[in-house]
Structures are given as C-alpha cells and as structure tokens.
PDB file of C-alpha atoms in Angstrom:
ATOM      1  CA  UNK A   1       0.000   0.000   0.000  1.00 68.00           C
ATOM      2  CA  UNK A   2       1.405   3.489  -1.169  1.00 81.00           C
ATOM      3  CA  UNK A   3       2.262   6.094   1.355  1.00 83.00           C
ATOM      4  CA  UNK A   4      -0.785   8.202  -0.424  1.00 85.00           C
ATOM      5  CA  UNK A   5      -3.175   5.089   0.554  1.00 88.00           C
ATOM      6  CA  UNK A   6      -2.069   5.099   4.169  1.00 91.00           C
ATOM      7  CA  UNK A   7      -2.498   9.155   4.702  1.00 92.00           C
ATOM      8  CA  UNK A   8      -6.034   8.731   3.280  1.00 92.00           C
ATOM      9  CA  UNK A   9      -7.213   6.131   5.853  1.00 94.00           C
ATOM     10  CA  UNK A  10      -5.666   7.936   8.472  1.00 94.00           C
ATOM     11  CA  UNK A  11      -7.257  11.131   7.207  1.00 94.00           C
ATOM     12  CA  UNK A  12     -10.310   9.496   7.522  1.00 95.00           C
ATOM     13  CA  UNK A  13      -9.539   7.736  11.138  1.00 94.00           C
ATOM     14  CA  UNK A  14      -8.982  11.599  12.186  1.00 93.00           C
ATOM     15  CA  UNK A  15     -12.309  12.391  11.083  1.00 94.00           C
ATOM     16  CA  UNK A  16     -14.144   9.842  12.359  1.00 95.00           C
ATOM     17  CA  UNK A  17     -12.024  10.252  16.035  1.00 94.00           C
ATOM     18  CA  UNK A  18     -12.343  14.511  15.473  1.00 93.00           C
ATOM     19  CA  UNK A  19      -8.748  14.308  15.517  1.00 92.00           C
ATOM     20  CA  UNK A  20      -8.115  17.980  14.423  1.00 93.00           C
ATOM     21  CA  UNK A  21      -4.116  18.039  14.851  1.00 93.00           C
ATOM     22  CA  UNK A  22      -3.933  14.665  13.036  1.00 93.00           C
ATOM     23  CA  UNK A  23      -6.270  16.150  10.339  1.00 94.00           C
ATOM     24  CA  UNK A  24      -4.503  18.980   9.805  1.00 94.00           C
ATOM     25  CA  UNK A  25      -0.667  17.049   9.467  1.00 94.00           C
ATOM     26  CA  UNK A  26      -2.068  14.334   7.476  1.00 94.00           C
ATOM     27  CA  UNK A  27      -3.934  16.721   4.777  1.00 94.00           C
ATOM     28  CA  UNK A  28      -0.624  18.813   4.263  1.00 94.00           C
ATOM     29  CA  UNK A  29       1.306  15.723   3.663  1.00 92.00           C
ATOM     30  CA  UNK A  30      -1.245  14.598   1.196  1.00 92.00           C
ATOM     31  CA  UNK A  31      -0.988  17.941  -0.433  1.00 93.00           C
ATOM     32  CA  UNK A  32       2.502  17.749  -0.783  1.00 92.00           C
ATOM     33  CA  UNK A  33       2.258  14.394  -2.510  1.00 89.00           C
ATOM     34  CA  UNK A  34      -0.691  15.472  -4.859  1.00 88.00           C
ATOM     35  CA  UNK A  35       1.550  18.186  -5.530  1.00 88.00           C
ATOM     36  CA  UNK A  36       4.833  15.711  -6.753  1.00 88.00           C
ATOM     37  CA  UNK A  37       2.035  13.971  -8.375  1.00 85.00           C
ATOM     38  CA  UNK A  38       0.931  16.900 -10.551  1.00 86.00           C
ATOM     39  CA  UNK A  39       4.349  17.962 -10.825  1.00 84.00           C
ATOM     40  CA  UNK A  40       5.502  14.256 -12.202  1.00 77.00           C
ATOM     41  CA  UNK A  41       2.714  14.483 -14.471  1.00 80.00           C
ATOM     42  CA  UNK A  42       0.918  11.166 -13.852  1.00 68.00           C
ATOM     43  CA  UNK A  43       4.136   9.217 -12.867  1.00 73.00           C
ATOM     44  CA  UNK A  44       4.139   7.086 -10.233  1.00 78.00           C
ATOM     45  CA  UNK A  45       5.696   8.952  -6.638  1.00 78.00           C
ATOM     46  CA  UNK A  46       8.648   6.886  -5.865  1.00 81.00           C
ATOM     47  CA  UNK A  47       9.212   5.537  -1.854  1.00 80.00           C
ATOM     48  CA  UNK A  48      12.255   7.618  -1.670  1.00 80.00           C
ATOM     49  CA  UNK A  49      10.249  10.828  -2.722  1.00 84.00           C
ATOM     50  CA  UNK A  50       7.987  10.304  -0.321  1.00 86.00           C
ATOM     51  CA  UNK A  51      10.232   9.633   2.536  1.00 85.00           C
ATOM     52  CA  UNK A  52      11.734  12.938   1.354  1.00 85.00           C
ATOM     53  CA  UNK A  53       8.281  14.811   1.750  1.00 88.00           C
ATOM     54  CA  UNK A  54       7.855  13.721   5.527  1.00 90.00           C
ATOM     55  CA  UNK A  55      11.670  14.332   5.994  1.00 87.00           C
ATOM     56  CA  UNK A  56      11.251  17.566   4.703  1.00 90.00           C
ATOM     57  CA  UNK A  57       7.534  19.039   6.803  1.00 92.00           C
ATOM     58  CA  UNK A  58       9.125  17.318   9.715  1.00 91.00           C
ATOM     59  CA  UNK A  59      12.364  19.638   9.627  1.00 90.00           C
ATOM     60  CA  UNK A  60       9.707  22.792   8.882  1.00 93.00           C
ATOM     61  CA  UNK A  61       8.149  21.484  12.303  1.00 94.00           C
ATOM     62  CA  UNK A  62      10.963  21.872  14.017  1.00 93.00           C
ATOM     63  CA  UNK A  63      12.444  24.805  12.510  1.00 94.00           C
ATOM     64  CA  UNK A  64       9.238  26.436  13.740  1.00 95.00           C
ATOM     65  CA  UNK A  65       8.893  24.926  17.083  1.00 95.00           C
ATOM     66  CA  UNK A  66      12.349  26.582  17.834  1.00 94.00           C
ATOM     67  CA  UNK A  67      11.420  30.092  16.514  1.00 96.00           C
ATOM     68  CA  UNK A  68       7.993  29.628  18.318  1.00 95.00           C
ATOM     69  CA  UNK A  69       9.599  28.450  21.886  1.00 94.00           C
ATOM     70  CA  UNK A  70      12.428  30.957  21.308  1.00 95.00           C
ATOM     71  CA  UNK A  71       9.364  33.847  21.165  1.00 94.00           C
ATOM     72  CA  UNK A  72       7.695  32.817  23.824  1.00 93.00           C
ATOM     73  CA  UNK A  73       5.291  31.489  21.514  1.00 94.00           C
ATOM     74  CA  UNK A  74       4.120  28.467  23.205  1.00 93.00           C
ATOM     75  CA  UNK A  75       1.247  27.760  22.173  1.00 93.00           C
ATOM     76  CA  UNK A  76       2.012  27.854  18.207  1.00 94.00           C
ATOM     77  CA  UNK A  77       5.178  25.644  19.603  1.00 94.00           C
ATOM     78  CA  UNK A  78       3.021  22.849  21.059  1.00 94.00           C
ATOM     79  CA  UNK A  79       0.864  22.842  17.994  1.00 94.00           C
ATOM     80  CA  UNK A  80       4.093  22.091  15.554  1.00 94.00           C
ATOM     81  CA  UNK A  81       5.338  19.682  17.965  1.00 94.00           C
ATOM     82  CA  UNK A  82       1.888  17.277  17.907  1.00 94.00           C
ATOM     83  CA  UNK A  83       1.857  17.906  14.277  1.00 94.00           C
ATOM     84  CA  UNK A  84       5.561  16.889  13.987  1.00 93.00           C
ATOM     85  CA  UNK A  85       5.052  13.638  16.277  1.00 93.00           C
ATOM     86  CA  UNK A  86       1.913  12.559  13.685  1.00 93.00           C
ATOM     87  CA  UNK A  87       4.265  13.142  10.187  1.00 92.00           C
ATOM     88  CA  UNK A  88       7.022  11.230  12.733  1.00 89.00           C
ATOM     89  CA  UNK A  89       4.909   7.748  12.524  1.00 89.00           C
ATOM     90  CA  UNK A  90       5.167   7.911   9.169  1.00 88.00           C
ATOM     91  CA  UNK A  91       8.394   7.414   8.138  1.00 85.00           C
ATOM     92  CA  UNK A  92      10.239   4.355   8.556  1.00 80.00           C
ATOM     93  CA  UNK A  93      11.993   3.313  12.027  1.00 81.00           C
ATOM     94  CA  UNK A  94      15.125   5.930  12.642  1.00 79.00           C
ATOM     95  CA  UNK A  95      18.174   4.770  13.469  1.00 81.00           C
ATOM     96  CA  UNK A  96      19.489   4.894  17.331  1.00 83.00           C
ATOM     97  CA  UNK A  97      22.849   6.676  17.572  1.00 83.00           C
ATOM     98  CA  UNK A  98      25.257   3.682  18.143  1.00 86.00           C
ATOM     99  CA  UNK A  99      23.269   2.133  14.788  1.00 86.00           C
ATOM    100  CA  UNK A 100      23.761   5.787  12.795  1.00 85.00           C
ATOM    101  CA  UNK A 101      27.584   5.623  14.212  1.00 85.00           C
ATOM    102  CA  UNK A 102      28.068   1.986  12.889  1.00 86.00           C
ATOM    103  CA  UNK A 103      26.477   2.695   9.750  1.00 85.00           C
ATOM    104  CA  UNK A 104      28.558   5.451   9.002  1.00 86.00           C
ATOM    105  CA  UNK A 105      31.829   3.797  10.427  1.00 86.00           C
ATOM    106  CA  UNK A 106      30.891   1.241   7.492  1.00 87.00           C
ATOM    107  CA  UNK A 107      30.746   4.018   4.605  1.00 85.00           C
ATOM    108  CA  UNK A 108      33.709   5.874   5.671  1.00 84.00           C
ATOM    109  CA  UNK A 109      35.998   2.350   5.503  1.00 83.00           C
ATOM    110  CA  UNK A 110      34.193   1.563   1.813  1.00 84.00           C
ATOM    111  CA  UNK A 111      35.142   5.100   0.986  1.00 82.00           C
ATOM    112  CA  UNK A 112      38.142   5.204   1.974  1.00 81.00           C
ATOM    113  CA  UNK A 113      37.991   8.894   4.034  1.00 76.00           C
ATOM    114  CA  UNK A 114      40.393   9.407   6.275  1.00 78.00           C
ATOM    115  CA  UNK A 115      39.890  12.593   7.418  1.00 76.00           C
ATOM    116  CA  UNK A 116      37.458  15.823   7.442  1.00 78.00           C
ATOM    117  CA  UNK A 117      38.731  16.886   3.612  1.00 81.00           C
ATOM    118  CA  UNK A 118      37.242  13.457   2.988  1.00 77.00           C
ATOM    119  CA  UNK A 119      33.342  14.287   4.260  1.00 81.00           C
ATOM    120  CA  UNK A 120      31.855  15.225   1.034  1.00 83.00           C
ATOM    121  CA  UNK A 121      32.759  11.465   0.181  1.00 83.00           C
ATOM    122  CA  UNK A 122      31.552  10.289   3.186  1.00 81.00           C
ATOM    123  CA  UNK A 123      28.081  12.685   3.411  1.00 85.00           C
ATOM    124  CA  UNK A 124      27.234  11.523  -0.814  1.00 84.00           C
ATOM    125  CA  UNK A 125      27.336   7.826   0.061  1.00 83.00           C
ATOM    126  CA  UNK A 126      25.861   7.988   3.542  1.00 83.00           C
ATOM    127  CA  UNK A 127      23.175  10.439   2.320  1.00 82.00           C
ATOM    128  CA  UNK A 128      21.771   7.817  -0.187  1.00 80.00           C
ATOM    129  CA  UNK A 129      22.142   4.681   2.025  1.00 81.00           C
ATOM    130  CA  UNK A 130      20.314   6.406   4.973  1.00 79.00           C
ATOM    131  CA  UNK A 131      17.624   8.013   3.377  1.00 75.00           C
ATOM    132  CA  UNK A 132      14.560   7.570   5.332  1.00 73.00           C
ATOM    133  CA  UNK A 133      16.672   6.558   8.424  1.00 79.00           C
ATOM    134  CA  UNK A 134      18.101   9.416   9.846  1.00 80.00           C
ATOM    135  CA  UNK A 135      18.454  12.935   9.190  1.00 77.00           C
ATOM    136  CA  UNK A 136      20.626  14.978   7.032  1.00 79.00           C
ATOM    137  CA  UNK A 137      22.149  17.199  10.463  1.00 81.00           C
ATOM    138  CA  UNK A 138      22.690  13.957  12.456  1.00 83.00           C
ATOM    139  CA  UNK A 139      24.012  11.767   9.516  1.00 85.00           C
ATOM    140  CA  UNK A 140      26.535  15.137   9.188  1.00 85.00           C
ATOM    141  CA  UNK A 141      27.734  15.828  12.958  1.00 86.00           C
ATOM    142  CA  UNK A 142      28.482  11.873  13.108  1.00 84.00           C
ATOM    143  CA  UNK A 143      30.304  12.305   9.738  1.00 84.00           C
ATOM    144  CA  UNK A 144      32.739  14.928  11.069  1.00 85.00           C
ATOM    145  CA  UNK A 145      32.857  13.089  14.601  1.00 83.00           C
ATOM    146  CA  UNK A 146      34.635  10.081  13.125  1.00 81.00           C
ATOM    147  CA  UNK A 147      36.890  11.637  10.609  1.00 78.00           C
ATOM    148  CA  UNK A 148      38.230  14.491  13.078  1.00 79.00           C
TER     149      UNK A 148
END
C-alpha cells in the first residue's frame, strides 16, 4: 500500500475520532504528494520521494517549534510539535545513535575517508544509504565526529 493510501485512511480515522491536529498534518502531507504527483505528471511517486516529503515538513516542524519556543510562543510551539510527532509515525523506524555511528563507520571504511577533507565522500554515500533513516544534520555531525 502506497504512502498516499495510508495518509487517506488515516485522514479518515482523524475524522471519524475529530482528531483535528492529526487532520490537519495528514492533509498537508497529502498535499505535498498530490503536488509531486501533478508535478511528475501522472508518474508514479517513488518511496524515496515520499520519505523525502515527511523528511522535509518534519524539519519545517521543528524549525518552527524553535522560533515559536524561542518567542515565547508556546502555544504555536506545542501545535508544531503534535503535528511533527503525527508526520514522525510515518516514516520508517530511525536509526538509534550507536546504529547511525556503525552505519557510518561502514561508509567511511568503503570510501576510503580518512579525514574531514574526505566528508563530502563520506556525506554523498551515507546520504543515499540512509535516506529515510536518519536525518541529514545527524548523519553530518556523526560524519565529522569520526573523521576528526
């Protein structure tokens, strides 16, 4: 079952359970597909492009939840939080940080980096093979951990 499947019986789960934070994350993520959609002209939305979707309104989330919090905004922070945590079950399982470090330990030694010059190397390869599993800023500070 496609991503866009899933979102629409959850959509309708929210309705049924007047589940109005749920509602409103899971109709902006099926916006943003219908949107790739229209913009792929009829082709079929890949896995990865979705995964890149919720990757992508989960980091707005939390780019706003610090601006809001930094304000004093609290209450527009708690509302991109729940909507964050909703988009969250979504994606696939993320990786822990010992499983992110081993990962990466892996692509640096098929690489061949051996130090920080190296990390554009390192951040290409590790990039593609964790897409879905971890973020971009975590997949980078382990990056530059290991080859400092």
């Amino acid at each position: 079952m496609s991503l866009e499947n899933i979102i629409s019986e959850a959509i309708k789960t929210a309705m049924r359970e007047k589940d109005r934070v749920a509602l409103d994350s899971l109709r902006a993520v099926k916006a943003q597909i219908l949107n790739l959609q229209t913009e792929a002209r009829g082709t079929e939305v890949s896995v990865e492009q979705e995964i890149a979707i919720l990757q992508r309104m989960i980091k707005q989330r939390k780019d706003s939840f610090e601006q809001f919090s930094a304000q004093g905004r609290n209450d527009l922070a708690e509302v991109e939080d729940a909507q964050m945590k909703v988009i969250e079950k979504y994606l696939p399982k993320q990786l822990s940080p010992e499983e992110l470090e081993a990962e990466i330990k892996s692509i640096i030694s098929e690489t061949g980096a051996e130090s920080a010059k190296d990390l554009g190397k390192v951040m290409g390869a590790a990039s593609k093979a964790l897409a879905g599993k971890s973020d971009g800023k975590s997949i980078s500070e382990m990056a530059k951990k290991l080859l400092s």
